[in-house]
Coordinates of C-alpha atoms in Angstrom, one line a residue:
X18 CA -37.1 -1.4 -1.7
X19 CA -35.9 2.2 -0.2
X20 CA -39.2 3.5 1.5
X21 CA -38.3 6.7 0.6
X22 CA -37.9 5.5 -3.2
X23 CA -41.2 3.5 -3.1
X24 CA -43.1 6.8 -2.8
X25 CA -41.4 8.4 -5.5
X26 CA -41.3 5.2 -8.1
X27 CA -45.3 4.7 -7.0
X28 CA -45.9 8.2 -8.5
X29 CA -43.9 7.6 -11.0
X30 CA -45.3 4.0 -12.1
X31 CA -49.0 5.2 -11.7
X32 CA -48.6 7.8 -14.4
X33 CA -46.2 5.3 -17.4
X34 CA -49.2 4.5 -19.2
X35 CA -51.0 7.5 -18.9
X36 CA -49.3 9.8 -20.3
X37 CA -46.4 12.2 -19.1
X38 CA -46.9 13.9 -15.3
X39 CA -47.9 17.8 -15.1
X40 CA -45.4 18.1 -12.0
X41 CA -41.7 17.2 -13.3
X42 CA -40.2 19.2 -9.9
X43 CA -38.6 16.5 -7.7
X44 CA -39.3 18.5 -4.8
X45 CA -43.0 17.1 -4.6
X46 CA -41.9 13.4 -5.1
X47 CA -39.4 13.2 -2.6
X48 CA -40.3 14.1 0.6
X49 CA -37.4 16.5 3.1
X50 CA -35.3 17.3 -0.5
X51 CA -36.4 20.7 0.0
X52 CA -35.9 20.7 3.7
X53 CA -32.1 19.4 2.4
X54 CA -31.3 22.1 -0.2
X55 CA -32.1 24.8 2.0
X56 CA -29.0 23.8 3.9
X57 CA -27.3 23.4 0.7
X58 CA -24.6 26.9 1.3
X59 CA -23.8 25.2 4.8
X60 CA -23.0 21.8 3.3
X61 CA -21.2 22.0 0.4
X62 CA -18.4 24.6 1.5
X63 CA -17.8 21.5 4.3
X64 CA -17.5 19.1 1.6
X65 CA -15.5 21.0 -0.1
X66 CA -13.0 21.6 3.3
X67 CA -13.2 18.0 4.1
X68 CA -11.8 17.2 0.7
X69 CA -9.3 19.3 0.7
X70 CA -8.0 18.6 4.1
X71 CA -8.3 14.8 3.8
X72 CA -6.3 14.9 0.2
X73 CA -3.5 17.4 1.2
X74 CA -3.0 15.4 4.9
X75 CA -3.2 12.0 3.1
X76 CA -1.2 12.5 0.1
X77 CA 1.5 14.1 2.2
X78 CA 1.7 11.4 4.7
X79 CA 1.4 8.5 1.9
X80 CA 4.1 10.4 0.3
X81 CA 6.6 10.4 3.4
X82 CA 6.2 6.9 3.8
X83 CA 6.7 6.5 -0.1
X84 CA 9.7 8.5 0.1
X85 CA 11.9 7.6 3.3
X86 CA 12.9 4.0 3.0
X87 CA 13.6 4.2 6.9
X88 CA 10.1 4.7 7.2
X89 CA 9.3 1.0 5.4
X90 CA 8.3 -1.1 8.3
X91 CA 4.9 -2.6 9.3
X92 CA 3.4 -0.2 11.1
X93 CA 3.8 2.4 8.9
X94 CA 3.1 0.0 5.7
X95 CA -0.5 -0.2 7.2
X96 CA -0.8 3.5 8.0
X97 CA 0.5 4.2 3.9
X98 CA -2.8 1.3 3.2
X99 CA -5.1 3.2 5.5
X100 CA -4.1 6.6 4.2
X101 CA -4.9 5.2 0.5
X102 CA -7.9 4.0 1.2
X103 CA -8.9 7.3 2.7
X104 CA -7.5 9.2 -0.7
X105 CA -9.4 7.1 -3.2
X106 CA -12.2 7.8 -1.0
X107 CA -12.0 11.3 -0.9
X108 CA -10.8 11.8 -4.4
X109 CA -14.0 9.2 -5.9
X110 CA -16.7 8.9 -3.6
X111 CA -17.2 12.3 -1.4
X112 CA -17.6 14.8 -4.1
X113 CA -20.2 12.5 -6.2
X114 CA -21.8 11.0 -3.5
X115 CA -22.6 15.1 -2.0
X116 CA -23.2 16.3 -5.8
X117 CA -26.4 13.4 -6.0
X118 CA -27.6 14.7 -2.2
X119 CA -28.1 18.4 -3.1
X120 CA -28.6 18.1 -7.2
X121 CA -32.3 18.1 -7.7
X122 CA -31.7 16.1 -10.9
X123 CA -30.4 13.5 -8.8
X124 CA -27.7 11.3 -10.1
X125 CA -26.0 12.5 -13.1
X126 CA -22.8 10.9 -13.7
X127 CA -24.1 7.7 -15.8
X128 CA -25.0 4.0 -15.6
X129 CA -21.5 2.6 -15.2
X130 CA -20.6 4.9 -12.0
X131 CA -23.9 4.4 -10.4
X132 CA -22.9 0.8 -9.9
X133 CA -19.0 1.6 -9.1
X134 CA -19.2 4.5 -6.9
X135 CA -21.2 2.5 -4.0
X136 CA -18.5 -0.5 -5.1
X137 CA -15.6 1.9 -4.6
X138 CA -16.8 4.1 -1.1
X139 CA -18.0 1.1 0.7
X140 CA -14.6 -1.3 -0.2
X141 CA -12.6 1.8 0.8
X142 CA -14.8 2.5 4.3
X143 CA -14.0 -1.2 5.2
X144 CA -10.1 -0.9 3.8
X145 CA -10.0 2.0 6.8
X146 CA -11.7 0.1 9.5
X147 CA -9.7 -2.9 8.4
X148 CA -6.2 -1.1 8.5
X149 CA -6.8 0.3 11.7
X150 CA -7.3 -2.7 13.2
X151 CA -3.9 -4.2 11.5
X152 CA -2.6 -1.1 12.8
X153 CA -3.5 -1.4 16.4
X154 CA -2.3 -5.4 16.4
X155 CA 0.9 -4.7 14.8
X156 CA 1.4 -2.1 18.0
X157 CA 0.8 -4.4 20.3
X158 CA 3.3 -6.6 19.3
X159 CA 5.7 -3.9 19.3
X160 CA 4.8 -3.3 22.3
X161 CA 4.7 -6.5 24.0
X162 CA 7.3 -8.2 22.3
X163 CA 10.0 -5.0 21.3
X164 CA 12.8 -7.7 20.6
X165 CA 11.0 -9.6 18.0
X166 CA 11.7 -9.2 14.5
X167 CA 9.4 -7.2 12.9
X168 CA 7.4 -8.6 10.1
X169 CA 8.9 -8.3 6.7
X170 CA 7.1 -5.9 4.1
X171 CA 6.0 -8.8 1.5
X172 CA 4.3 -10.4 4.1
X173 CA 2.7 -6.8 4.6
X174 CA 1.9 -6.7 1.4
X175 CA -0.2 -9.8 1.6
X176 CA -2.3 -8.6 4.7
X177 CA -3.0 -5.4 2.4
X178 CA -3.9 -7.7 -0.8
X179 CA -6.2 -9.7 1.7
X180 CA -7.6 -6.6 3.3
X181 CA -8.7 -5.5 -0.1
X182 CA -10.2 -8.2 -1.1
X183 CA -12.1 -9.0 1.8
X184 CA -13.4 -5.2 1.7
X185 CA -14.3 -5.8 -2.0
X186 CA -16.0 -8.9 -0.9
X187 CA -18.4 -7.2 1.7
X188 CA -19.4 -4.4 -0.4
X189 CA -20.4 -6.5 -3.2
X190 CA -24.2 -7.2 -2.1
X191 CA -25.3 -3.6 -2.3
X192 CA -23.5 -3.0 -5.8
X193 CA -25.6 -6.2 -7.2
X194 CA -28.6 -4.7 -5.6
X195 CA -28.0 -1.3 -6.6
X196 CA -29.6 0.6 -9.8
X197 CA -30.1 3.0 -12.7
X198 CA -33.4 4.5 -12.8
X199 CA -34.2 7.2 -15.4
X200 CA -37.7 9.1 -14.5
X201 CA -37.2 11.6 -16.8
X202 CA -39.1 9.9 -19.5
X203 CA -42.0 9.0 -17.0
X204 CA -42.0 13.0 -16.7
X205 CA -39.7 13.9 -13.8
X206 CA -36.5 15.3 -14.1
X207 CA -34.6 13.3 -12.1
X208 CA -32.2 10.1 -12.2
X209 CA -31.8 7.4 -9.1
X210 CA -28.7 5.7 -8.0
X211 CA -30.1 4.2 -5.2
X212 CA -30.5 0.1 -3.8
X213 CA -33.4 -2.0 -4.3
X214 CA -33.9 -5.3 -2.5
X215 CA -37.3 -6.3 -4.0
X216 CA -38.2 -9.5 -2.2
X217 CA -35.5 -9.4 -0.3
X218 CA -35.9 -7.3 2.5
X219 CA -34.8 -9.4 4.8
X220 CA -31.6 -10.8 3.7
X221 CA -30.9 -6.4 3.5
X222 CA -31.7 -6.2 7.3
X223 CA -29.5 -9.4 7.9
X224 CA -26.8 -7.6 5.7
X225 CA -26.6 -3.9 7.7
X226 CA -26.5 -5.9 10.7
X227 CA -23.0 -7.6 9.2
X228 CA -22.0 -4.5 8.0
X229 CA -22.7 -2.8 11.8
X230 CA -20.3 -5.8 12.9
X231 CA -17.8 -5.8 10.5
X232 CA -17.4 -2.4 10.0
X233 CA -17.6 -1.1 13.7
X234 CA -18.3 -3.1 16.2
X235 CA -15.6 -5.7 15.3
X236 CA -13.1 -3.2 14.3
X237 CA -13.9 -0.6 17.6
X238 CA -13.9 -4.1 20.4
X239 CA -10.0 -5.0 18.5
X240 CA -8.9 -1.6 18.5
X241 CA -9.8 -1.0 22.4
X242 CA -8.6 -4.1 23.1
X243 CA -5.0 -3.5 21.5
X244 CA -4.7 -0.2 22.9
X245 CA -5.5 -1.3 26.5
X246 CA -3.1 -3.6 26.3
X247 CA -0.7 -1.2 24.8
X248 CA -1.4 0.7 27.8
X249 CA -1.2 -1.9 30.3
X250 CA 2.4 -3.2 29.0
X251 CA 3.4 0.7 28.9
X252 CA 2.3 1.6 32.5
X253 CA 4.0 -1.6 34.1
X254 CA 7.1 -0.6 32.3
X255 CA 10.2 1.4 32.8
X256 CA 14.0 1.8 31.1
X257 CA 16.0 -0.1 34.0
X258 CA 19.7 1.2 34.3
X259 CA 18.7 4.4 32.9
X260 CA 19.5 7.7 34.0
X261 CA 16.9 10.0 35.2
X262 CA 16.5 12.3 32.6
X263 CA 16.3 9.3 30.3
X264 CA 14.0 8.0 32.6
X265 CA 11.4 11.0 32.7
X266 CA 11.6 11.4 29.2
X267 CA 10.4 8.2 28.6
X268 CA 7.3 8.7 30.9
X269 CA 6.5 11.3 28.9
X270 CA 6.5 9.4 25.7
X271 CA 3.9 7.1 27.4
X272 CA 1.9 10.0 28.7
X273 CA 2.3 10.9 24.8
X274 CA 1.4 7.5 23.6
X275 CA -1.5 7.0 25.8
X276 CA -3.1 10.5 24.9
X277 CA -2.5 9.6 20.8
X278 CA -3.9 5.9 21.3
X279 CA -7.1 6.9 23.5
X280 CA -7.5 9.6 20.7
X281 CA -7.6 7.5 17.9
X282 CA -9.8 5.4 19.4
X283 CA -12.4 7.9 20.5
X284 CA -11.9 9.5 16.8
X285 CA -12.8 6.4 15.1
X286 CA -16.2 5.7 17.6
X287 CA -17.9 9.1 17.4
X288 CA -17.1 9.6 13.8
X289 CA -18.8 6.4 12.7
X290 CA -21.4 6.1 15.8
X291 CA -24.1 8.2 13.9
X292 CA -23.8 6.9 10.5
X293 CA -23.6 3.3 12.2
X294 CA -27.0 4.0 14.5
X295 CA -28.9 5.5 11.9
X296 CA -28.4 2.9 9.1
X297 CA -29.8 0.4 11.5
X298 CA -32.9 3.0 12.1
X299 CA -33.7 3.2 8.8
X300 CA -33.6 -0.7 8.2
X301 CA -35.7 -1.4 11.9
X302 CA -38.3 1.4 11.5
X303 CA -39.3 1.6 7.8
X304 CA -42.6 3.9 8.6
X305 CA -40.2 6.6 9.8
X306 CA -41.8 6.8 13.0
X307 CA -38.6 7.8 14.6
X308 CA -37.0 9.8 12.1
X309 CA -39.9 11.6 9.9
X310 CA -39.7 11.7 6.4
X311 CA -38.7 15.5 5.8
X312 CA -36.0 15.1 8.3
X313 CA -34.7 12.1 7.3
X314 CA -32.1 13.4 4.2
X315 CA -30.7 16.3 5.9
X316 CA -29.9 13.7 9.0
X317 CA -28.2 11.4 6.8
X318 CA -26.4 13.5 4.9
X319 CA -25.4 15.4 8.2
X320 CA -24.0 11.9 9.6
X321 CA -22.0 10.9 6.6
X322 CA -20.4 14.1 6.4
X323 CA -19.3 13.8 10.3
X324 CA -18.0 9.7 9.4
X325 CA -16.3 10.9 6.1
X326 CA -14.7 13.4 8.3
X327 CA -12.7 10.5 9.9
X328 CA -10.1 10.6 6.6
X329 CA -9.1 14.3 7.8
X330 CA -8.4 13.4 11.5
X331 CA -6.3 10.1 10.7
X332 CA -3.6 11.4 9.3
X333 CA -2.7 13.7 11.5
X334 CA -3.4 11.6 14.3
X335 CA -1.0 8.9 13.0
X336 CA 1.9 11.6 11.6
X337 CA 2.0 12.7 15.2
X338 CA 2.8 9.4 16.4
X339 CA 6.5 9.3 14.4
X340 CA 9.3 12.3 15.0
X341 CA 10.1 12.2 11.2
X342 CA 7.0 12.5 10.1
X343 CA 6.7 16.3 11.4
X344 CA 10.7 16.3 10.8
X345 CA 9.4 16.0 6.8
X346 CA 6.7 18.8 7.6
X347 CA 9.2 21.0 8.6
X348 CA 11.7 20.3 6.1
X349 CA 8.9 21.2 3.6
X350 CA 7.7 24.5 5.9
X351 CA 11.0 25.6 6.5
X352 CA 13.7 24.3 4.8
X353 CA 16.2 26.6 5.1
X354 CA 15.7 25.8 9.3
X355 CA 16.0 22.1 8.6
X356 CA 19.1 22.5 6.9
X357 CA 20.6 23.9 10.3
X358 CA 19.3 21.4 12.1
X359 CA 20.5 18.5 10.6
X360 CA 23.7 19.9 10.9
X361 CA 23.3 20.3 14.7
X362 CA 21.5 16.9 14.8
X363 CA 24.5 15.0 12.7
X364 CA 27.4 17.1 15.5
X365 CA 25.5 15.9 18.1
X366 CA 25.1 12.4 17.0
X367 CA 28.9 11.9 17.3
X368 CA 28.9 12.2 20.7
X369 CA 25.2 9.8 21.6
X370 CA 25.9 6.3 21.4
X371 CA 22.1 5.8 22.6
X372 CA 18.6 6.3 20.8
X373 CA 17.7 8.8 22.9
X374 CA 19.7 12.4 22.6
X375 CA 19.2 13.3 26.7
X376 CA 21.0 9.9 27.5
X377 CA 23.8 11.0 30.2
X378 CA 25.3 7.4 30.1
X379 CA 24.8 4.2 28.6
X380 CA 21.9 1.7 28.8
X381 CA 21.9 -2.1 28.9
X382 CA 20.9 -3.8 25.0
X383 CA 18.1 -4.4 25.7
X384 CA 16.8 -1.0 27.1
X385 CA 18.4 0.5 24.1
X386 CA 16.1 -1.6 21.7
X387 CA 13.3 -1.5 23.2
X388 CA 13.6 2.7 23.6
X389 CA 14.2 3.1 19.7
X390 CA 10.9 0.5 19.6
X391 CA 9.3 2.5 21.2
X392 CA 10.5 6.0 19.1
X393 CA 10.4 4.4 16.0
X394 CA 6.2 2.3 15.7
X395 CA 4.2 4.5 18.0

């Protein structure tokens, strides 16, 4: 059981037969609440910002990729999956999950989302961890092999289905473990949503230690991997034939696709490192000898709001890493602009037989494919 929830149940239990308690204020049962809702103003305007951010970047992006059929390929199939995940996240599981931290009454949104919530927020953290690792292979082959046919969208569509059902696999043990306690007859006003592994305490310690693998460690070692090799195969490489404008434009798309790659990477690890390192705490060191108990809620509820914040980076992260992307941002932003601009763009493109518009004379096949590789995944 939560040591945090033995205290409070023990209270509670001690008085069931007795009679009703004279102290119904929560405060005194759970140790650091109060500690927690004096930060309250500080916290929930950054929920409320990290909602909003993480919906209105997520929905657009999912909704360029919905939209542009030249934008249905593999890569971009798994960013659409990760930025779905990230959207049912945001839309389900943030705003409840930061209503039960700082309510006093504790969970108030009934039995049958006390058990789906956790269901929902967990399958959707390991849909994200899970699609940008799908992400980061798909690259590399891109990268490593640009003349291979890509890999065609049903097949896609089956990684997704399997990547969903695996997530919903892993977060299973906590939903069977997790429940619906009403104190309020037992005289405190206050519900808990929270898990309980009587008698099984270690099989719990055995499972967070999965969980650190699966949903990091695992995740951060294939990502790194990936992107080194991305960056090895892009350092060692260069157009041959081409000009020399062509020629430093594309080492500026590598500078460009280093920095973006290095930057995803480093936004996935510190967003999830503290959540990560402080779920293992509170499994190793249940006397709170390391983290006291009146410190203990504000610190966790100050780490999930720094991993949550991952959904409002990713997307624009991964929108920066495609021209039409921000071509569809502008069109939005300024559409009488884009109008003008596709005019110029469609002039020009009579005269460019290459991918590239700076190309002063023609490249080789093979250079040519592998440059609008290049443009078009990363």
């Amino acid at each position: 059981m939560d040591p945090l929830l033995t205290e409070g149940l023990g209270s509670g239990n001690s008085t069931l037969g007795g009679g009703p308690l004279n102290r119904t204020d929560p405060l005194d049962v759970f140790a650091g609440l109060e500690l927690l809702l004096r930060f309250k103003p500080l916290f929930v305007p950054l929920y409320c910002l990290l909602v909003a951010v993480a919906c209105v970047g997520n929905a657009f992006l999912l909704a360029c990729i919905l939209a542009d059929k030249k934008l249905h390929n593999a890569t971009n199939f798994f960013i659409g999956n990760l930025a779905a995940s990230d959207l049912l996240m945001c839309l389900s599981c943030v705003p409840l999950t930061a209503s039960y931290a700082f309510d006093p009454r504790g969970w108030l949104f009934g039995h049958f989302l006390c058990h789906l919530v956790p269901l929902v927020q967990a399958s959707t953290v390991y849909v994200s961890v899970l699609s940008l690792t799908a992400i980061a292979v798909d690259r590399y082959v891109v990268v490593a092999y640009p003349i291979r046919r890509r890999i065609p969208l049903r097949y896609c569509g089956l990684v997704a289905l399997g990547v969903w059902l695996l997530s919903l696999a892993l977060a299973t043990p906590p939903t069977l473990h997790t429940s619906y306690l009403d104190l309020r007859p037992a005289g405190h006003n206050l519900v808990v949503c929270e898990e309980f592994w009587m008698g099984a305490e270690t099989l719990r310690l055995l499972y967070s230690c999965l969980m650190l693998l699966m949903s990091y460690m695992i995740p951060l070692l294939s990502v790194t991997v990936s992107y080194c090799a991305i960056t090895a195969h892009l350092r060692h490489r260069c157009v041959p034939g081409a000009a020399q404008p062509n020629q430093a434009k594309w080492n500026k798309k590598k500078r460009k696709t280093f920095t973006l790659l290095v930057t995803s990477v480093l936004a996935f690890a510190l967003c999830w490192l503290p959540l990560q390192v402080l779920n293992l705490i509170r499994d190793l060191d249940t006397d709170f000898r390391i983290i006291g108990k009146r410190y203990v809620n504000i610190v966790q509820v100050s780490c999930h709001l720094v991993a949550m914040s991952s959904a409002c980076y990713n997307p624009f992260i991964y929108a920066s890493l495609h021209h039409k992307f921000r071509l569809h941002l502008r069109h939005l932003l300024h559409p009488a602009q884009h109008r003008q601009s596709s005019l110029l763009s469609l002039r020009a493109s009579r005269h460019n037989t290459t991918c590239l518009s700076l190309v002063s004379e023609p490249l080789p096949r093979d250079s040519r494919d592998l440059d609008c590789n290049m443009d078009n995944p990363l």
